[in-house]
Tab-separated table of C-alpha atoms in Angstrom:
chain	number	residue	atom	x	y	z
A	278	MET	CA	7.857	-30.547	-7.507
A	279	GLY	CA	6.166	-33.898	-7.335
A	280	ARG	CA	2.864	-34.623	-8.588
A	281	SER	CA	-0.650	-33.237	-6.828
A	282	GLN	CA	-3.830	-32.480	-7.660
A	283	ILE	CA	-3.125	-28.681	-7.207
A	284	GLY	CA	-1.811	-26.634	-10.302
A	285	VAL	CA	-0.308	-23.128	-9.672
A	286	ILE	CA	-0.005	-20.713	-12.222
A	287	ILE	CA	1.976	-17.579	-11.960
A	288	HIS	CA	0.565	-15.424	-14.089
A	289	ARG	CA	2.850	-12.545	-13.330
A	290	GLY	CA	4.918	-11.921	-10.390
A	291	SER	CA	8.162	-14.614	-10.273
A	292	ARG	CA	10.206	-11.665	-11.802
A	293	GLU	CA	8.562	-8.659	-11.341
A	294	ILE	CA	7.315	-6.159	-8.376
A	295	GLY	CA	3.791	-5.370	-8.826
A	296	GLY	CA	0.984	-6.891	-11.603
A	297	THR	CA	0.829	-9.631	-9.197
A	298	CYS	CA	-1.662	-12.271	-10.487
A	299	ILE	CA	-1.348	-16.080	-9.240
A	300	GLU	CA	-3.779	-18.879	-9.951
A	301	LEU	CA	-4.555	-21.982	-7.664
A	302	LYS	CA	-6.222	-25.035	-9.918
A	303	SER	CA	-8.117	-27.906	-8.027
A	304	GLU	CA	-11.041	-30.016	-8.283
A	305	GLY	CA	-12.257	-28.405	-11.416
A	306	ALA	CA	-12.346	-24.501	-9.206
A	307	SER	CA	-9.844	-21.912	-10.073
A	308	LEU	CA	-8.924	-19.517	-7.064
A	309	PHE	CA	-6.872	-16.137	-8.331
A	310	LEU	CA	-4.635	-14.271	-5.276
A	311	ASP	CA	-4.838	-11.005	-6.311
A	312	LEU	CA	-5.172	-9.384	-9.851
A	313	GLY	CA	-3.166	-6.361	-10.030
A	314	LEU	CA	-1.877	-3.599	-12.213
A	315	PRO	CA	1.510	-3.808	-13.326
A	316	LEU	CA	4.114	-0.927	-12.476
A	317	SER	CA	6.466	-1.250	-15.039
A	318	ARG	CA	5.886	-0.998	-18.693
A	319	GLN	CA	8.465	-3.931	-18.857
A	320	THR	CA	5.971	-6.197	-17.530
A	321	THR	CA	4.803	-9.735	-18.345
A	322	SER	CA	1.429	-9.709	-20.832
A	323	VAL	CA	-1.689	-10.925	-18.987
A	324	ASP	CA	-4.760	-11.458	-21.114
A	325	VAL	CA	-6.864	-10.746	-18.375
A	326	ASP	CA	-9.722	-10.648	-20.355
A	327	SER	CA	-9.754	-14.737	-21.132
A	328	LEU	CA	-9.070	-15.185	-17.472
A	329	ARG	CA	-11.890	-17.486	-15.866
A	330	PRO	CA	-11.173	-17.645	-12.021
A	331	ASP	CA	-14.148	-18.496	-9.817
A	332	ALA	CA	-12.880	-16.180	-6.949
A	333	VAL	CA	-10.644	-13.663	-6.334
A	334	LEU	CA	-8.654	-12.963	-3.247
A	335	VAL	CA	-7.267	-9.274	-2.726
A	336	SER	CA	-4.464	-9.170	0.085
A	337	HIS	CA	-4.577	-5.747	0.283
A	338	PRO	CA	-5.855	-2.178	-1.386
A	339	HIS	CA	-2.878	-1.400	-3.549
A	340	LEU	CA	-3.285	-0.774	-7.278
A	341	ASP	CA	-0.652	-3.315	-7.835
A	342	HIS	CA	-2.823	-6.210	-6.357
A	343	TYR	CA	-6.122	-5.529	-7.234
A	344	GLY	CA	-5.674	-3.041	-10.419
A	345	LEU	CA	-7.533	-5.445	-12.670
A	346	VAL	CA	-10.600	-7.074	-10.742
A	347	ASP	CA	-12.913	-4.252	-12.710
A	348	ARG	CA	-11.737	-6.246	-15.967
A	349	LEU	CA	-13.555	-9.412	-14.654
A	350	PRO	CA	-16.772	-10.573	-15.419
A	351	PRO	CA	-19.131	-8.819	-12.998
A	352	SER	CA	-20.355	-12.068	-11.570
A	353	VAL	CA	-17.246	-13.256	-10.241
A	354	PRO	CA	-16.648	-12.809	-6.509
A	355	VAL	CA	-13.589	-10.719	-5.494
A	356	TYR	CA	-13.114	-11.022	-1.870
A	357	MET	CA	-11.944	-8.283	0.594
A	358	THR	CA	-12.239	-6.793	3.855
A	359	PRO	CA	-15.178	-4.174	4.365
A	360	LEU	CA	-12.340	-1.391	4.912
A	361	ALA	CA	-10.153	-2.406	2.240
A	362	GLN	CA	-13.142	-2.270	-0.238
A	363	ASP	CA	-13.577	1.479	0.960
A	364	LEU	CA	-10.264	2.534	0.608
A	365	VAL	CA	-10.504	1.201	-3.288
A	366	ASP	CA	-13.474	2.463	-3.863
A	367	SER	CA	-12.788	5.923	-1.992
A	368	THR	CA	-9.562	5.765	-4.728
A	369	ARG	CA	-11.882	5.394	-7.768
A	370	LEU	CA	-14.282	8.437	-6.697
A	371	PHE	CA	-11.441	10.777	-6.073
A	372	LEU	CA	-10.064	10.018	-9.860
A	373	GLY	CA	-13.753	10.654	-11.386
A	374	LYS	CA	-14.694	6.932	-11.889
A	375	ARG	CA	-17.624	4.709	-10.236
A	376	THR	CA	-17.118	2.226	-7.500
A	377	LEU	CA	-16.133	-1.310	-8.413
A	378	ARG	CA	-19.240	-3.089	-9.897
A	379	ASN	CA	-17.639	-6.561	-9.339
A	380	ASP	CA	-19.711	-9.230	-6.674
A	381	ILE	CA	-17.370	-7.942	-3.938
A	382	ARG	CA	-17.459	-10.407	-0.966
A	383	HIS	CA	-16.156	-9.760	2.938
A	384	PHE	CA	-14.119	-11.552	4.595
A	385	THR	CA	-12.612	-10.868	8.511
A	386	SER	CA	-9.482	-11.146	9.704
A	387	TRP	CA	-7.937	-14.302	11.406
A	388	VAL	CA	-11.865	-15.812	10.466
A	389	PRO	CA	-11.646	-18.759	8.278
A	390	PHE	CA	-13.889	-19.307	5.282
A	391	GLU	CA	-14.381	-21.437	2.086
A	392	VAL	CA	-14.403	-21.113	-1.771
A	393	GLY	CA	-15.364	-23.959	-3.755
A	394	PRO	CA	-12.847	-26.712	-2.232
A	395	PHE	CA	-10.082	-24.081	-0.690
A	396	ARG	CA	-10.275	-23.450	2.640
A	397	ILE	CA	-8.661	-19.778	3.625
A	398	HIS	CA	-7.254	-18.304	6.465
A	399	PRO	CA	-6.519	-14.419	6.403
A	400	PHE	CA	-3.848	-13.394	8.313
A	401	LEU	CA	-3.646	-9.742	8.934
A	402	VAL	CA	0.209	-8.216	8.018
A	403	ASP	CA	2.497	-5.670	8.787
A	404	HIS	CA	2.612	-3.462	5.173
A	405	SER	CA	2.406	0.075	4.457
A	406	SER	CA	-0.978	-0.239	3.494
A	407	PRO	CA	-3.915	-0.734	5.990
A	408	GLU	CA	-5.833	-4.315	5.923
A	409	ALA	CA	-2.813	-6.199	4.185
A	410	HIS	CA	-3.395	-10.018	4.862
A	411	ALA	CA	-1.361	-12.877	4.304
A	412	PHE	CA	-3.500	-16.184	3.133
A	413	LEU	CA	-3.091	-19.908	4.284
A	414	ILE	CA	-4.869	-22.229	1.633
A	415	GLU	CA	-6.113	-25.332	2.149
A	416	VAL	CA	-7.036	-28.108	-0.414
A	417	GLN	CA	-6.862	-31.414	-1.314
A	418	GLY	CA	-4.658	-32.040	2.108
A	419	LYS	CA	-2.296	-29.485	0.934
A	420	ARG	CA	-1.400	-26.469	2.644
A	421	LEU	CA	-0.089	-23.394	0.681
A	422	PHE	CA	0.419	-20.098	2.380
A	423	TYR	CA	0.611	-16.833	0.448
A	424	SER	CA	2.670	-14.151	1.618
A	425	GLY	CA	1.188	-10.828	-0.047
A	426	ASP	CA	3.303	-7.978	0.642
A	427	PHE	CA	4.350	-7.391	4.292
A	428	ARG	CA	7.127	-6.330	6.404
A	429	ALA	CA	8.310	-6.461	10.243
A	430	THR	CA	9.413	-2.734	10.662
A	431	GLY	CA	6.155	-0.941	10.685
A	432	ARG	CA	3.749	0.178	13.498
A	433	LYS	CA	2.170	-3.243	13.532
A	434	ARG	CA	5.347	-4.874	13.589
A	435	LYS	CA	3.531	-7.490	16.682
A	436	LEU	CA	1.455	-9.431	13.612
A	437	PHE	CA	5.016	-10.318	12.418
A	438	ASP	CA	6.475	-11.389	15.839
A	439	ARG	CA	3.088	-12.927	16.273
A	440	MET	CA	3.747	-15.075	13.006
A	441	ILE	CA	7.232	-16.047	13.911
A	442	GLU	CA	6.427	-17.219	17.338
A	443	ARG	CA	2.980	-19.429	16.733
A	444	PRO	CA	3.813	-20.295	12.848
A	445	PRO	CA	1.092	-22.075	10.774
A	446	LYS	CA	3.028	-24.819	10.343
A	447	PRO	CA	3.050	-27.608	8.255
A	448	ILE	CA	3.208	-25.700	5.196
A	449	ASP	CA	4.015	-27.274	1.751
A	450	LEU	CA	4.348	-24.314	-0.525
A	451	LEU	CA	5.126	-20.675	0.586
A	452	LEU	CA	4.775	-18.004	-2.558
A	453	LEU	CA	7.051	-15.278	-0.728
A	454	GLU	CA	7.278	-12.119	-1.919
A	455	GLY	CA	10.642	-10.118	-2.197
A	456	THR	CA	10.707	-6.841	-2.897
A	457	MET	CA	13.478	-5.890	-1.270
A	458	LEU	CA	16.219	-8.480	-2.440
A	459	GLY	CA	18.645	-5.596	-4.444
A	460	ARG	CA	17.420	-2.778	-2.125
A	461	ASP	CA	18.395	-1.274	0.917
A	462	ASN	CA	16.213	-0.120	3.848
A	463	GLY	CA	19.491	0.599	6.017
A	464	GLU	CA	19.233	4.239	6.205
A	465	PHE	CA	15.660	4.199	7.750
A	466	PRO	CA	15.202	0.752	9.028
A	467	THR	CA	11.447	1.221	10.846
A	468	GLU	CA	8.681	3.215	10.751
A	469	ALA	CA	9.595	4.798	13.465
A	470	SER	CA	13.031	6.122	12.292
A	471	VAL	CA	11.505	7.792	9.812
A	472	GLU	CA	9.565	10.540	12.379
A	473	ASP	CA	13.233	11.783	13.369
A	474	PRO	CA	14.282	13.643	10.499
A	475	ILE	CA	10.537	15.113	9.988
A	476	VAL	CA	10.998	16.379	13.003
A	477	GLN	CA	14.353	17.837	12.588
A	478	VAL	CA	13.113	19.460	9.248
A	479	LEU	CA	10.487	21.022	10.962
A	480	ARG	CA	11.741	22.625	13.697
A	481	GLU	CA	15.378	23.609	12.231
A	482	HIS	CA	13.433	25.159	9.142
A	483	ALA	CA	10.621	28.073	9.748
A	484	VAL	CA	9.675	27.958	6.310
A	485	PRO	CA	6.414	26.277	4.339
A	486	ALA	CA	7.107	22.230	4.485
A	487	PHE	CA	5.620	19.366	2.365
A	488	LEU	CA	5.747	15.592	3.104
A	489	VAL	CA	5.370	14.097	-0.225
A	490	CYS	CA	3.731	10.509	0.616
A	491	SER	CA	1.005	7.981	-0.380
A	492	SER	CA	-2.490	9.014	1.759
A	493	GLN	CA	-3.018	5.005	2.293
A	494	ASN	CA	0.264	4.694	4.364
A	495	ILE	CA	-0.996	5.053	7.580
A	496	ASP	CA	1.909	5.075	9.286
A	497	ARG	CA	3.457	7.558	7.131
A	498	ILE	CA	0.660	9.690	8.479
A	499	VAL	CA	0.903	8.998	12.086
A	500	SER	CA	4.851	9.862	12.060
A	501	ALA	CA	3.371	13.252	10.292
A	502	PHE	CA	1.146	14.282	12.829
A	503	ARG	CA	3.403	13.119	15.975
A	504	ALA	CA	6.356	15.259	14.390
A	505	CYS	CA	3.887	17.999	13.861
A	506	LYS	CA	2.875	17.615	17.694
A	507	LYS	CA	6.777	17.604	18.822
A	508	THR	CA	6.929	20.864	16.824
A	509	GLY	CA	3.951	22.703	17.487
A	510	ARG	CA	2.818	22.724	13.761
A	511	SER	CA	-0.442	21.397	12.267
A	512	LEU	CA	-0.651	18.776	9.679
A	513	VAL	CA	-2.539	19.548	6.952
A	514	ILE	CA	-4.324	17.141	4.591
A	515	ASP	CA	-6.199	17.215	1.573
A	516	ALA	CA	-10.015	15.930	1.234
A	517	TYR	CA	-8.858	12.472	-0.079
A	518	THR	CA	-6.694	11.911	2.755
A	519	ALA	CA	-9.439	13.194	5.129
A	520	TRP	CA	-11.771	10.580	3.810
A	521	VAL	CA	-9.317	7.850	3.892
A	522	LEU	CA	-8.603	8.591	7.694
A	523	ASP	CA	-12.456	8.961	8.270
A	524	ARG	CA	-12.645	5.009	7.064
A	525	MET	CA	-9.738	4.072	9.272
A	526	ARG	CA	-12.062	4.925	12.294
A	527	GLN	CA	-13.620	1.494	11.518
A	528	VAL	CA	-10.748	-0.520	12.454
A	529	SER	CA	-8.622	1.699	14.850
A	530	GLY	CA	-8.890	4.588	17.314
A	531	SER	CA	-5.363	5.782	17.007
A	532	VAL	CA	-5.564	6.998	13.566
A	533	PRO	CA	-5.672	10.422	13.558
A	534	ASN	CA	-8.823	12.353	11.369
A	535	LEU	CA	-10.685	15.317	11.628
A	536	ASP	CA	-11.640	15.549	15.141
A	537	TRP	CA	-8.167	15.790	16.393
A	538	ASP	CA	-6.663	19.072	17.447
A	539	GLY	CA	-3.897	19.578	15.017
A	540	ILE	CA	-5.149	18.388	12.022
A	541	ARG	CA	-6.160	20.556	9.115
A	542	VAL	CA	-8.029	20.181	5.874
A	543	TYR	CA	-7.612	22.117	2.403
A	544	VAL	CA	-10.439	21.352	0.178
A	545	SER	CA	-9.281	22.282	-3.417
A	546	PRO	CA	-11.931	23.129	-5.978
A	547	GLY	CA	-11.132	20.041	-8.233
A	548	GLN	CA	-11.742	17.550	-5.251
A	549	TYR	CA	-14.553	19.551	-3.986
A	550	ALA	CA	-16.177	19.228	-7.328
A	551	ARG	CA	-15.491	15.251	-7.476
A	552	ILE	CA	-17.052	15.105	-3.845
A	553	LYS	CA	-20.573	17.064	-5.267
A	554	GLU	CA	-20.396	14.193	-8.433
A	555	ALA	CA	-20.449	11.223	-6.079
A	556	ASP	CA	-23.236	10.327	-4.191
A	557	GLU	CA	-20.843	8.289	-1.483
A	558	LEU	CA	-19.013	11.230	-0.981
A	559	ARG	CA	-21.520	13.842	-0.656
A	560	THR	CA	-22.451	13.231	2.986
A	561	PHE	CA	-18.819	14.072	3.812
A	562	ILE	CA	-18.953	17.617	2.796
A	563	PRO	CA	-20.312	18.798	6.756
A	564	ARG	CA	-17.131	17.648	8.370
A	565	LEU	CA	-14.822	18.673	5.417
A	566	PHE	CA	-16.303	22.192	5.824
A	567	GLY	CA	-16.166	21.793	9.734
A	568	PRO	CA	-13.982	23.155	12.323
A	569	ALA	CA	-10.635	21.443	10.625
A	570	ARG	CA	-11.146	23.323	7.966
A	571	ILE	CA	-8.393	25.735	6.545
A	572	LYS	CA	-8.569	27.750	3.590
A	573	VAL	CA	-5.933	29.222	1.381
A	574	GLU	CA	-5.119	32.383	3.006
A	575	GLU	CA	-4.155	31.519	6.328
A	576	LEU	CA	-2.026	28.800	4.532
A	577	GLU	CA	-0.523	31.677	2.686
A	578	ALA	CA	-0.287	33.866	5.613
A	579	HIS	CA	1.215	31.596	7.972
A	580	PRO	CA	2.757	28.411	6.323
A	581	GLU	CA	5.644	28.067	8.744
A	582	ARG	CA	2.825	26.750	10.761
A	583	PHE	CA	1.844	23.751	9.085
A	584	LEU	CA	2.962	20.616	7.291
A	585	TRP	CA	1.640	19.860	3.982
A	586	VAL	CA	0.410	16.282	3.312
A	587	SER	CA	1.221	16.298	-0.511
A	588	LYS	CA	1.734	14.203	-3.576
A	589	MET	CA	4.125	13.827	-6.353
A	590	SER	CA	1.756	15.671	-8.157
A	591	SER	CA	1.804	18.616	-5.597
A	592	GLY	CA	4.598	20.365	-7.832
A	593	ARG	CA	2.615	23.628	-8.962
A	594	THR	CA	1.686	24.190	-5.254
A	595	ILE	CA	4.938	24.071	-3.762
A	596	ARG	CA	6.521	26.596	-6.389
A	597	ARG	CA	3.904	28.944	-5.877
A	598	HIS	CA	5.250	29.019	-2.201
A	599	LEU	CA	9.112	29.083	-3.511
A	600	GLU	CA	7.824	32.335	-5.363
A	601	ARG	CA	7.820	34.003	-1.449
A	602	GLY	CA	11.406	32.488	-0.539
A	603	ARG	CA	12.493	29.216	0.974
A	604	ALA	CA	10.282	25.813	1.292
A	605	SER	CA	11.118	22.286	2.809
A	606	VAL	CA	10.259	18.975	0.802
A	607	ILE	CA	10.328	15.898	2.594
A	608	TYR	CA	10.334	12.726	0.229
A	609	SER	CA	8.898	9.802	1.817
A	610	GLN	CA	8.393	7.385	-0.987
A	611	TRP	CA	10.470	4.811	-2.978
A	612	LYS	CA	13.551	6.751	-4.102
A	613	GLY	CA	12.813	4.679	-7.638
A	614	TYR	CA	10.117	6.862	-8.583
A	615	LEU	CA	12.425	10.058	-8.851
A	616	ASP	CA	13.989	8.143	-11.866
A	617	CYS	CA	10.679	7.888	-13.567
A	618	SER	CA	9.577	9.774	-16.276
A	619	ASP	CA	6.232	12.000	-16.017
A	620	GLU	CA	4.317	9.557	-18.303
A	621	GLU	CA	5.335	6.659	-15.791
A	622	TYR	CA	5.001	8.492	-12.454
A	623	VAL	CA	3.153	11.766	-12.224
A	624	GLY	CA	5.313	14.584	-11.005
A	625	ALA	CA	8.359	12.727	-11.152
A	626	SER	CA	10.501	15.529	-13.240
A	627	ASP	CA	8.930	18.305	-10.406
A	628	MET	CA	10.733	15.900	-7.642
A	629	ARG	CA	14.227	15.746	-9.576
A	630	ALA	CA	13.947	19.347	-9.934
A	631	PHE	CA	13.397	20.350	-6.171
A	632	MET	CA	16.176	17.952	-5.287
A	633	ASN	CA	18.782	20.118	-6.952
A	634	ASP	CA	16.507	23.804	-6.292
A	635	GLU	CA	18.843	25.905	-3.926
A	636	ALA	CA	15.872	27.304	-2.469
A	637	VAL	CA	14.702	23.436	-1.187
A	638	ASN	CA	15.574	21.771	1.434
A	639	PHE	CA	15.201	18.841	0.121
A	640	VAL	CA	15.099	15.444	2.388
A	641	TYR	CA	14.774	12.082	2.112
A	642	ALA	CA	12.744	10.044	4.553
A	643	HIS	CA	11.314	6.748	4.282
A	644	THR	CA	11.191	3.152	5.338
A	645	SER	CA	9.957	0.493	3.120
A	646	GLY	CA	6.486	-1.410	3.190
A	647	HIS	CA	7.986	-4.684	2.204
A	648	ALA	CA	10.328	-7.281	4.350
A	649	THR	CA	13.734	-6.969	4.455
A	650	VAL	CA	16.116	-9.960	3.522
A	651	GLU	CA	16.793	-10.783	6.720
A	652	ASP	CA	13.468	-10.760	7.856
A	653	LEU	CA	12.406	-12.740	5.019
A	654	ARG	CA	14.990	-15.526	6.185
A	655	ARG	CA	13.173	-15.565	9.475
A	656	PHE	CA	9.888	-15.745	8.082
A	657	SER	CA	10.912	-18.818	5.930
A	658	LYS	CA	12.453	-20.642	8.647
A	659	ALA	CA	9.749	-20.124	11.279
A	660	LEU	CA	7.042	-21.766	8.837
A	661	GLU	CA	9.326	-24.347	7.096
A	662	PRO	CA	7.863	-24.847	4.391
A	663	THR	CA	8.502	-27.707	1.831
A	664	ILE	CA	9.088	-25.408	-1.272
A	665	VAL	CA	9.400	-21.830	-1.308
A	666	VAL	CA	8.764	-20.009	-4.383
A	667	PRO	CA	9.656	-16.096	-4.960
A	668	ILE	CA	7.319	-13.885	-6.182
A	669	HIS	CA	6.947	-10.325	-6.404
A	670	THR	CA	10.409	-9.993	-6.853
A	671	GLU	CA	13.022	-8.704	-10.008
A	672	HIS	CA	15.530	-10.847	-8.053
A	673	SER	CA	13.792	-14.727	-7.640
A	674	GLU	CA	17.351	-16.077	-8.562
A	675	GLU	CA	19.072	-14.265	-5.335
A	676	PHE	CA	16.561	-16.237	-2.826
A	677	GLY	CA	18.392	-19.159	-3.058
A	678	ARG	CA	21.534	-17.371	-1.327
A	679	HIS	CA	19.445	-16.510	1.410
A	680	ILE	CA	16.447	-18.878	2.086
A	681	GLU	CA	16.124	-23.355	1.161
A	682	ASN	CA	14.279	-25.069	-0.212
A	683	VAL	CA	13.884	-22.657	-3.091
A	684	VAL	CA	12.399	-23.409	-6.711
A	685	ILE	CA	12.022	-21.032	-9.151
A	686	ALA	CA	8.669	-20.581	-10.795
A	687	ASP	CA	8.348	-18.976	-14.649
A	688	ASP	CA	5.299	-16.923	-15.235
A	689	GLY	CA	2.465	-18.633	-17.115
A	690	CYS	CA	4.130	-22.177	-16.695
A	691	GLU	CA	1.855	-24.335	-14.238
A	692	PHE	CA	3.339	-26.562	-11.709
A	693	ASP	CA	2.045	-28.816	-9.238
A	694	ALA	CA	1.711	-27.659	-5.296
């Protein structure tokens, strides 16, 4: 790859989706791009306790990109946006954990900042997580681009189009995610296409309906809310989802929240106990118990009037409604989770059972949070990098069939940018 004064180590991610951890080294300084929790048990081992970065950039608030930062010494600066920090801490609080105790420092989309010798330009991107960013990093006269996780098929597609129309060239090294190599997104090619089958299910089946999706997949929540508006139903969310949507008000006035007609919130005893335990959440109680609150008696009396935003772990709730008759389950996540054990992904066995239950109208409706192969090709062609190194993929060897100037790196092996 030619000699330079910039070292790159992919500690994890050259042949794996999730658990991303990439190190840049220059002038005696070490900058990490994400430090994520692995998604698979078949993962490259990383001794986090031995890592000594000078700083970490978190591209977005998904566990597979930030999940190990709390293993670092508290003095190590961790950079993320204010909303990303809110969403990370929200997840931890509702799991009964304390908020991050790292030295969290904030950046703003599009506004460059410096970390030691590194000058960083954050680019907001379209992804199935809010506040997802790619980074252009300038150091020692070189320009490196880290794609993070991105797509061109969501409700923020204009961010991808802007990048293609005005690419930040020149780029010496592009670290490019490739989640979708080996996967197909043809059935539901865009976020908008997911909305139609949800509408169809709600119109054609006057039974309890459950949408199994991530609470932080804001585009999916918007799709569900729009489907409810078209079919006269209300969208029922839990306290965690309500908190996430409330946090989103920092950056968007077009995301549904508890103040909107058609949004109801069910506060389970377990979540209420968590909220009362956390000082950061306790002030949210009046909003949860305001006009949007719905009690279990109303849900059970008229279940056909609602669409519940649910989790894989919601099997017990769904079965309780099946005791009274039929139900619709709209599965709106990656199909691969259905092949997992409960130890790998809680609730997977329940979802598989619902697929084969004659009393369940089981419908798949999901589009990926990651760029298709064609969009990866367009992205790389627009940026015209000297070198492309695949990351966040299980099929790095296929990159060269679609993209020019590919060099495959190995986990743990340092190379020069």
